[in-house]
JSON list of C-alpha atoms and ligand atoms in Angstrom, two decimals:
[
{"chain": "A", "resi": 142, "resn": "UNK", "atom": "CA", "xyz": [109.45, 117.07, 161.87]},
{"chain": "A", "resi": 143, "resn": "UNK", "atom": "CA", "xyz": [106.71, 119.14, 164.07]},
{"chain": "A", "resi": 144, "resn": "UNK", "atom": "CA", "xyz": [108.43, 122.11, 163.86]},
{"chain": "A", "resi": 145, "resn": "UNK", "atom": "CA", "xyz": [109.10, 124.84, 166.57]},
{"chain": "A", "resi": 146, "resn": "UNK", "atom": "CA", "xyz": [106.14, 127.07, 166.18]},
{"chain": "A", "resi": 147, "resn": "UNK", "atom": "CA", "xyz": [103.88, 123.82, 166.99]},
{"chain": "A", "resi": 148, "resn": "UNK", "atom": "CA", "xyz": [106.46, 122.94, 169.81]},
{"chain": "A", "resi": 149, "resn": "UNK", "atom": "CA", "xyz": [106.65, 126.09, 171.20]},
{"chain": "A", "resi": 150, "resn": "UNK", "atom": "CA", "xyz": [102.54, 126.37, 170.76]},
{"chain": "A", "resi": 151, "resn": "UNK", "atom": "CA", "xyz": [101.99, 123.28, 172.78]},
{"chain": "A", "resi": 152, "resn": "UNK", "atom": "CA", "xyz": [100.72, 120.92, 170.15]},
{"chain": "A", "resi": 153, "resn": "UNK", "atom": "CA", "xyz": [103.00, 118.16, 170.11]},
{"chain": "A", "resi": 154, "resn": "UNK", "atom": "CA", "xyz": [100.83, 115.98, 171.54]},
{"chain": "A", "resi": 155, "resn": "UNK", "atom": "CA", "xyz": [97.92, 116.59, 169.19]},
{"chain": "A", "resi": 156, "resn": "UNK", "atom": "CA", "xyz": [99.62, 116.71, 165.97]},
{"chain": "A", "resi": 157, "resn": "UNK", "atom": "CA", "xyz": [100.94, 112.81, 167.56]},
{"chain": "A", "resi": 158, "resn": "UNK", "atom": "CA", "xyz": [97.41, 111.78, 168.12]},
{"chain": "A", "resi": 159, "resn": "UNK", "atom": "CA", "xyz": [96.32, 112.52, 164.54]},
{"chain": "A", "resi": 160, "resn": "UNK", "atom": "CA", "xyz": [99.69, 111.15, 163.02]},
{"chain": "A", "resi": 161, "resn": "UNK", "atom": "CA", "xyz": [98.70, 107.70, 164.79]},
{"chain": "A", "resi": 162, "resn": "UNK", "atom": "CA", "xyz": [95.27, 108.16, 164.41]},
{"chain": "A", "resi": 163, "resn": "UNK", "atom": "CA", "xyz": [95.57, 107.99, 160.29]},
{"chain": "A", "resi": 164, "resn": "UNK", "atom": "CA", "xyz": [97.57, 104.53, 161.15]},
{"chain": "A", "resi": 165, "resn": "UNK", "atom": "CA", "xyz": [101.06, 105.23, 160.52]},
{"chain": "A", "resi": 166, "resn": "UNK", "atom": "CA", "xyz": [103.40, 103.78, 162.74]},
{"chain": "A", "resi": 167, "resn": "UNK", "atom": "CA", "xyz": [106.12, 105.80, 164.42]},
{"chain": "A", "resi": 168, "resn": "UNK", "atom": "CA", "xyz": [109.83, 103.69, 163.93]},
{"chain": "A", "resi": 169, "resn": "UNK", "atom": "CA", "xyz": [111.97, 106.43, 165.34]},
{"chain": "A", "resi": 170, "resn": "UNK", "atom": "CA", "xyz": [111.53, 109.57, 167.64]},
{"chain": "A", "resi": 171, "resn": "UNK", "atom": "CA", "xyz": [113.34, 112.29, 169.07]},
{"chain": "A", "resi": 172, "resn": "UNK", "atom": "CA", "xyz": [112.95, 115.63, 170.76]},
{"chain": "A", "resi": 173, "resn": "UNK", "atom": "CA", "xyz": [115.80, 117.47, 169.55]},
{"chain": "A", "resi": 174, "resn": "UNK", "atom": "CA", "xyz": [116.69, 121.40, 168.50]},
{"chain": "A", "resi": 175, "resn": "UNK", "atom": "CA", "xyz": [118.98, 121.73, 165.02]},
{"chain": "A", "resi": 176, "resn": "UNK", "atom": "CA", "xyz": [121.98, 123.96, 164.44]},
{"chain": "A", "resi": 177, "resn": "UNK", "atom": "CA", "xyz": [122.49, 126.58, 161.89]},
{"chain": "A", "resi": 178, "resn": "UNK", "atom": "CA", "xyz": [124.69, 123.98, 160.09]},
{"chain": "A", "resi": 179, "resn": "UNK", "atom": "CA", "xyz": [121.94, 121.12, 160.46]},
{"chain": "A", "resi": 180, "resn": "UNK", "atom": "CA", "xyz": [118.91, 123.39, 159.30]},
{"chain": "A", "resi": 181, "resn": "UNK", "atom": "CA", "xyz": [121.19, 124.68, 156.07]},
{"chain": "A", "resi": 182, "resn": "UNK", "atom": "CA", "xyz": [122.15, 121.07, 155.33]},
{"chain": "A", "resi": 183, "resn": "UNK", "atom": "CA", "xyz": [118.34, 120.04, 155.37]},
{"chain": "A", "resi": 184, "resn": "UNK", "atom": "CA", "xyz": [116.90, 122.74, 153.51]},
{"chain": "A", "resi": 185, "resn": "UNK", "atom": "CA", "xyz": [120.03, 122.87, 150.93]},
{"chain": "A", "resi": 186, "resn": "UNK", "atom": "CA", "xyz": [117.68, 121.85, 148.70]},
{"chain": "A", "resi": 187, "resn": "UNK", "atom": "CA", "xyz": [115.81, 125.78, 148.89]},
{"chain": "A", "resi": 188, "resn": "UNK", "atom": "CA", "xyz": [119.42, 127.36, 149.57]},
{"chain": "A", "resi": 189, "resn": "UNK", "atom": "CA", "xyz": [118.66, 129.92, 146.64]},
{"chain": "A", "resi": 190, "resn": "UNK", "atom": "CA", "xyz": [115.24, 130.54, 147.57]},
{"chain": "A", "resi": 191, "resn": "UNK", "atom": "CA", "xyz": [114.76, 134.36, 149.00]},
{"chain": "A", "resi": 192, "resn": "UNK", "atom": "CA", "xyz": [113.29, 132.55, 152.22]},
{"chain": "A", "resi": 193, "resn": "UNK", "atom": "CA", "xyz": [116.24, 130.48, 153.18]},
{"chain": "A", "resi": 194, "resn": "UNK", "atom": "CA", "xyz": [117.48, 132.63, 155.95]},
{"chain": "A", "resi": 195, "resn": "UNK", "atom": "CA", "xyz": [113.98, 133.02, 157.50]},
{"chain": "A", "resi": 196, "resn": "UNK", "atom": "CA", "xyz": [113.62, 129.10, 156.92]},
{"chain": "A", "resi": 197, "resn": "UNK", "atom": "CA", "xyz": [117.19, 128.11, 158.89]},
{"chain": "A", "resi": 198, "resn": "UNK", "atom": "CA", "xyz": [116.28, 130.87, 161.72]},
{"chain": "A", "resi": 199, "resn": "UNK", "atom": "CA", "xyz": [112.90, 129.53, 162.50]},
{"chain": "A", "resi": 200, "resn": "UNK", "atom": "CA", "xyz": [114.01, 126.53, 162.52]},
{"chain": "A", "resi": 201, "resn": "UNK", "atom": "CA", "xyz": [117.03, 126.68, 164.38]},
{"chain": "A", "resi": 202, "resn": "UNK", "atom": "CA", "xyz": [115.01, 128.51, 167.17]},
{"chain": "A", "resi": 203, "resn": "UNK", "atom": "CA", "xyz": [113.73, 125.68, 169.38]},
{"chain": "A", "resi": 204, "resn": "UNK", "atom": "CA", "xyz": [113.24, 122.03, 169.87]},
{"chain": "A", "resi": 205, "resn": "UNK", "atom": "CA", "xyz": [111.48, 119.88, 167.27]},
{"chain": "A", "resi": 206, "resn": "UNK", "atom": "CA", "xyz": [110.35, 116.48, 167.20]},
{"chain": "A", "resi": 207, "resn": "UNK", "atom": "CA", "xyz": [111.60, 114.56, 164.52]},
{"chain": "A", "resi": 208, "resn": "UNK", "atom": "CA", "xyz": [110.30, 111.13, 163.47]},
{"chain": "A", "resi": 209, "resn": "UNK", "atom": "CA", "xyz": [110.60, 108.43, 161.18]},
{"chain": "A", "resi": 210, "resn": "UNK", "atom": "CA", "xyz": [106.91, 107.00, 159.88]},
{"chain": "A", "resi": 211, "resn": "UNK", "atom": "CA", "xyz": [105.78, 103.73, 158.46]},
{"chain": "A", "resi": 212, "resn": "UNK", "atom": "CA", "xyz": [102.81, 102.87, 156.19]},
{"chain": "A", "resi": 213, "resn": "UNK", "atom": "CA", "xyz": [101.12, 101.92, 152.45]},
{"chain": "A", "resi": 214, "resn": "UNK", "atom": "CA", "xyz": [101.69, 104.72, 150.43]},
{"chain": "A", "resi": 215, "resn": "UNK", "atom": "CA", "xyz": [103.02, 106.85, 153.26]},
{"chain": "A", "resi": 216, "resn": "UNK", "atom": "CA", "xyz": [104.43, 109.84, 151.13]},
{"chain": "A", "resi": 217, "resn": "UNK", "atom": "CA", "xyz": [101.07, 110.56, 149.46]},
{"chain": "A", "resi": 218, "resn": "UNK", "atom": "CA", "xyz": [98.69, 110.41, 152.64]},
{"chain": "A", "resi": 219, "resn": "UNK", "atom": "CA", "xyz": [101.36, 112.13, 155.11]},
{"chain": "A", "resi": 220, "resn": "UNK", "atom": "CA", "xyz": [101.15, 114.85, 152.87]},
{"chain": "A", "resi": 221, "resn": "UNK", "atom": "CA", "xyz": [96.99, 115.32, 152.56]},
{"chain": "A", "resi": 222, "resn": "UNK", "atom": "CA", "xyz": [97.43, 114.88, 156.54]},
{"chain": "A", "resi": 223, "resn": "UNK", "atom": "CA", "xyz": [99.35, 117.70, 156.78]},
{"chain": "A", "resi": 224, "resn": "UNK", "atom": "CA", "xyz": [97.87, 119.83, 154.38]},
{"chain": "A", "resi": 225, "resn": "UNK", "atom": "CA", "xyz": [99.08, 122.80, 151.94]},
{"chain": "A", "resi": 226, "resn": "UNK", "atom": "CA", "xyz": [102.58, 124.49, 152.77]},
{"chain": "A", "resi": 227, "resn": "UNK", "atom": "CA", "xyz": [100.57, 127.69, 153.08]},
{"chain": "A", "resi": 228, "resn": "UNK", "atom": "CA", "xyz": [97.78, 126.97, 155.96]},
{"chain": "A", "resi": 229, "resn": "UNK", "atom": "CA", "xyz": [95.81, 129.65, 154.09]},
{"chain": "A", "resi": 230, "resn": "UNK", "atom": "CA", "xyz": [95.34, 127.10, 151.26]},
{"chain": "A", "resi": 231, "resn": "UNK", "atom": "CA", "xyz": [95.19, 123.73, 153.73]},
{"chain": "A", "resi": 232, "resn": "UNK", "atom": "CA", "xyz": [92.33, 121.41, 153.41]},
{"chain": "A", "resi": 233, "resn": "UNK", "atom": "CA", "xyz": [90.24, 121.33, 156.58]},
{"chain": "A", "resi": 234, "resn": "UNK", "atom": "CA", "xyz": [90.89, 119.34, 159.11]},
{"chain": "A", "resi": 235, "resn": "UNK", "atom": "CA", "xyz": [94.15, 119.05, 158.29]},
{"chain": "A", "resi": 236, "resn": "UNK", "atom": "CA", "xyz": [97.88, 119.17, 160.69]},
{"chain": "A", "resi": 237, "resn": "UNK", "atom": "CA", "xyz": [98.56, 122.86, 158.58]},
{"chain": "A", "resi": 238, "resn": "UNK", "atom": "CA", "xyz": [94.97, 124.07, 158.71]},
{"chain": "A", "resi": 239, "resn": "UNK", "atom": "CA", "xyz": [94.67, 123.16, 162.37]},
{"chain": "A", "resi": 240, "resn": "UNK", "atom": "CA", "xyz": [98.29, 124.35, 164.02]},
{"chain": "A", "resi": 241, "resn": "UNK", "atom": "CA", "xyz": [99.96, 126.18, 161.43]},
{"chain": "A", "resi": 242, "resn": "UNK", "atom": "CA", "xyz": [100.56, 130.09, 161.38]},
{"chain": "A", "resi": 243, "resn": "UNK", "atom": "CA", "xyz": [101.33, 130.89, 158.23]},
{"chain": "A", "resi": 244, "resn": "UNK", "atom": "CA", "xyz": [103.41, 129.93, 155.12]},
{"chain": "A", "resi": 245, "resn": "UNK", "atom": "CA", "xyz": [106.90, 130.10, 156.78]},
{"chain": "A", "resi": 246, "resn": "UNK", "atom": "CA", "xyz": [105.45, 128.55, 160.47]},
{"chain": "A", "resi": 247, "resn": "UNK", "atom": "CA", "xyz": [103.65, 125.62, 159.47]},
{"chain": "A", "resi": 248, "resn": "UNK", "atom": "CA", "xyz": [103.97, 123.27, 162.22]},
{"chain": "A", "resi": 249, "resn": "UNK", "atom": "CA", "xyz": [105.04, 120.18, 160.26]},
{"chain": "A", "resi": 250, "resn": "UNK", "atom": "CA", "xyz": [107.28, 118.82, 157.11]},
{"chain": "A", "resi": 251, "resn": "UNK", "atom": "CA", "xyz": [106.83, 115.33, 155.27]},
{"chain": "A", "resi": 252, "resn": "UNK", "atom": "CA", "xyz": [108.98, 114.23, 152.92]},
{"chain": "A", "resi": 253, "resn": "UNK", "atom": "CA", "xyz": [108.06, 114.90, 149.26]},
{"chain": "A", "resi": 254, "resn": "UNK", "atom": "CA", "xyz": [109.32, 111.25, 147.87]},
{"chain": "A", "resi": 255, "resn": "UNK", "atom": "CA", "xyz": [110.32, 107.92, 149.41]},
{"chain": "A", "resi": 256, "resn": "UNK", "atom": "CA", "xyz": [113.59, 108.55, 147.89]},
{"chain": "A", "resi": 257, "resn": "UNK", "atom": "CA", "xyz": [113.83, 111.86, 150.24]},
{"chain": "A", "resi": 258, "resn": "UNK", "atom": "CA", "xyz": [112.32, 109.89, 153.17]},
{"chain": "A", "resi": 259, "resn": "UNK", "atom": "CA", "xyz": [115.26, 107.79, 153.23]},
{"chain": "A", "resi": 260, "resn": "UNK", "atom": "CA", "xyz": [117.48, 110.67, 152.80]},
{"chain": "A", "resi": 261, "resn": "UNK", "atom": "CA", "xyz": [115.54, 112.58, 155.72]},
{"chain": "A", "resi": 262, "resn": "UNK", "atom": "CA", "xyz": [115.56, 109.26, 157.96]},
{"chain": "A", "resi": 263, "resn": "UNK", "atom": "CA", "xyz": [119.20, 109.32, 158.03]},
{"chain": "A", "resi": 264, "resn": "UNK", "atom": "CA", "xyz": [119.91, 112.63, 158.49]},
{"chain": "A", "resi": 265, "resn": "UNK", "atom": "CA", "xyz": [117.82, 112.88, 161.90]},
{"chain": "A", "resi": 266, "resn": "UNK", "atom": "CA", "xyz": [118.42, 108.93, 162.97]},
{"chain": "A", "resi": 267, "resn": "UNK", "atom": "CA", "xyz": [121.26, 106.26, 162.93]},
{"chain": "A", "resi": 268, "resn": "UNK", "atom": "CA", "xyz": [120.49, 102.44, 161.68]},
{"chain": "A", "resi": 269, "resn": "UNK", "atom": "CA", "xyz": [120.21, 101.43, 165.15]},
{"chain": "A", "resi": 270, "resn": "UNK", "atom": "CA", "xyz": [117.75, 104.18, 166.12]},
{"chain": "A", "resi": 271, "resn": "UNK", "atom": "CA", "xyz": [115.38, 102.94, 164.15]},
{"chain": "A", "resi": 272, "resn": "UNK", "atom": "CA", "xyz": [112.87, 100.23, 164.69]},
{"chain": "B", "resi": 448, "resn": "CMP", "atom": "P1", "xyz": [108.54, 122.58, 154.30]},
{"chain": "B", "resi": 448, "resn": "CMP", "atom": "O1", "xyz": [107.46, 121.72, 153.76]},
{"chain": "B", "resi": 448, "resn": "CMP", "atom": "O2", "xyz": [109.29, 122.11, 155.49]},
{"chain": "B", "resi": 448, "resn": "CMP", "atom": "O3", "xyz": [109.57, 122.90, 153.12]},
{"chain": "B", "resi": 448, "resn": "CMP", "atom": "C1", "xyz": [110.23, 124.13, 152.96]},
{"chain": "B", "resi": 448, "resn": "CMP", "atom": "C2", "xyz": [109.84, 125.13, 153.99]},
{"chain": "B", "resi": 448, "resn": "CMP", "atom": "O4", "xyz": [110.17, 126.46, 153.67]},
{"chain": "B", "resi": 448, "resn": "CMP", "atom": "C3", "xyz": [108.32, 125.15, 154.13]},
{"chain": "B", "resi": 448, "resn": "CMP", "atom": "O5", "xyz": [107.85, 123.99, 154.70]},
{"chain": "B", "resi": 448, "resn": "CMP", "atom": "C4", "xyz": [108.14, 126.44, 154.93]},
{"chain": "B", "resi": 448, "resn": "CMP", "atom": "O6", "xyz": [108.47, 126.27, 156.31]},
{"chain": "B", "resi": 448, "resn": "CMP", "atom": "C5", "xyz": [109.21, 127.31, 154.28]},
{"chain": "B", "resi": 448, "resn": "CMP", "atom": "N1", "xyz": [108.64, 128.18, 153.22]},
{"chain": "B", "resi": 448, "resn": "CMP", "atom": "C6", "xyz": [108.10, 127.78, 152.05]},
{"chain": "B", "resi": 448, "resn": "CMP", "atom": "N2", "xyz": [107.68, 128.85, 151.35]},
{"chain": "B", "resi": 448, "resn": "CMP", "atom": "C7", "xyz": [108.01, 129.93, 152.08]},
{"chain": "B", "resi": 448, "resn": "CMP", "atom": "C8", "xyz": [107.85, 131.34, 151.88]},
{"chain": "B", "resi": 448, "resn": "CMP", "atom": "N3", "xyz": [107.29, 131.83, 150.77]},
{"chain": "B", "resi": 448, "resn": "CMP", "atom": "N4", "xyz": [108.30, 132.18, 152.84]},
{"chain": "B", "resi": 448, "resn": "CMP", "atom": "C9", "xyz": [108.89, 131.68, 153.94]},
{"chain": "B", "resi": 448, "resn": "CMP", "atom": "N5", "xyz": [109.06, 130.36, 154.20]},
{"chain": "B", "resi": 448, "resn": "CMP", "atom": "C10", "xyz": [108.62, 129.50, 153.28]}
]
């Protein structure tokens, strides 16, 4: 997901270019804006966490894109793409360290396992939505 902050901060279009540019290959898109129920089903996994409210707010607040991505060892080198959760600690060069505000905005989300990725997939896409 790029997530509002980047949306609303005009950098869709960049953070695409560099997602494509380290070769993985988008299988499903959408421009789409979650409910309160969606963002709290997402995140249930962080429902304890003192930041959950702040989490399902900001994300609730505007569009996102959300997309499905393809490649070898995808999990792994989505995740040194993006960078560090906190953008203070983000490698340079990287989506966080380039378009992310701080620990709570960052701009993007990868899944953390291929396991998740599925799970993540079909929460955002149906079978047929994906290519
Ligand atoms: P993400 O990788 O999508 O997974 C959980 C999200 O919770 C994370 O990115 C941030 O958007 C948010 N988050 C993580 N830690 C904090 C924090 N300490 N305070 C506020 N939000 C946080």
């Amino acid at each position: 997901m790029i997530k509002p902050d980047a949306v609303e901060n005009g950098h869709i279009g960049a953070i695409l270019d560099k997602i494509a540019g380290a070769g993985f290959k988008i299988v499903a898109m959408k421009y789409t804006q979650l409910s309160k129920r969606e963002a709290q089903e997402f995140y249930v996994v962080h429902k304890e966490r003192p930041f959950f409210g702040e989490l399902v707010g900001f994300m609730t607040r505007g569009p996102i894109v959300s997309a499905v991505l393809e490649k070898e060892n995808a999990v792994e080198d989505f995740r040194a793409l993006i960078g560090a959760t906190n953008p203070a600690d983000a490698a340079e060069g990287t989506i966080r360290k380039l378009f992310a505000t701080d620990i709570a905005e960052n701009a993007i989300h990868g899944s953390d396992s291929d396991e998740n990725a599925k799970i993540e997939g079909a929460f955002h896409f149906s079978g047929r939505e994906i290519y």
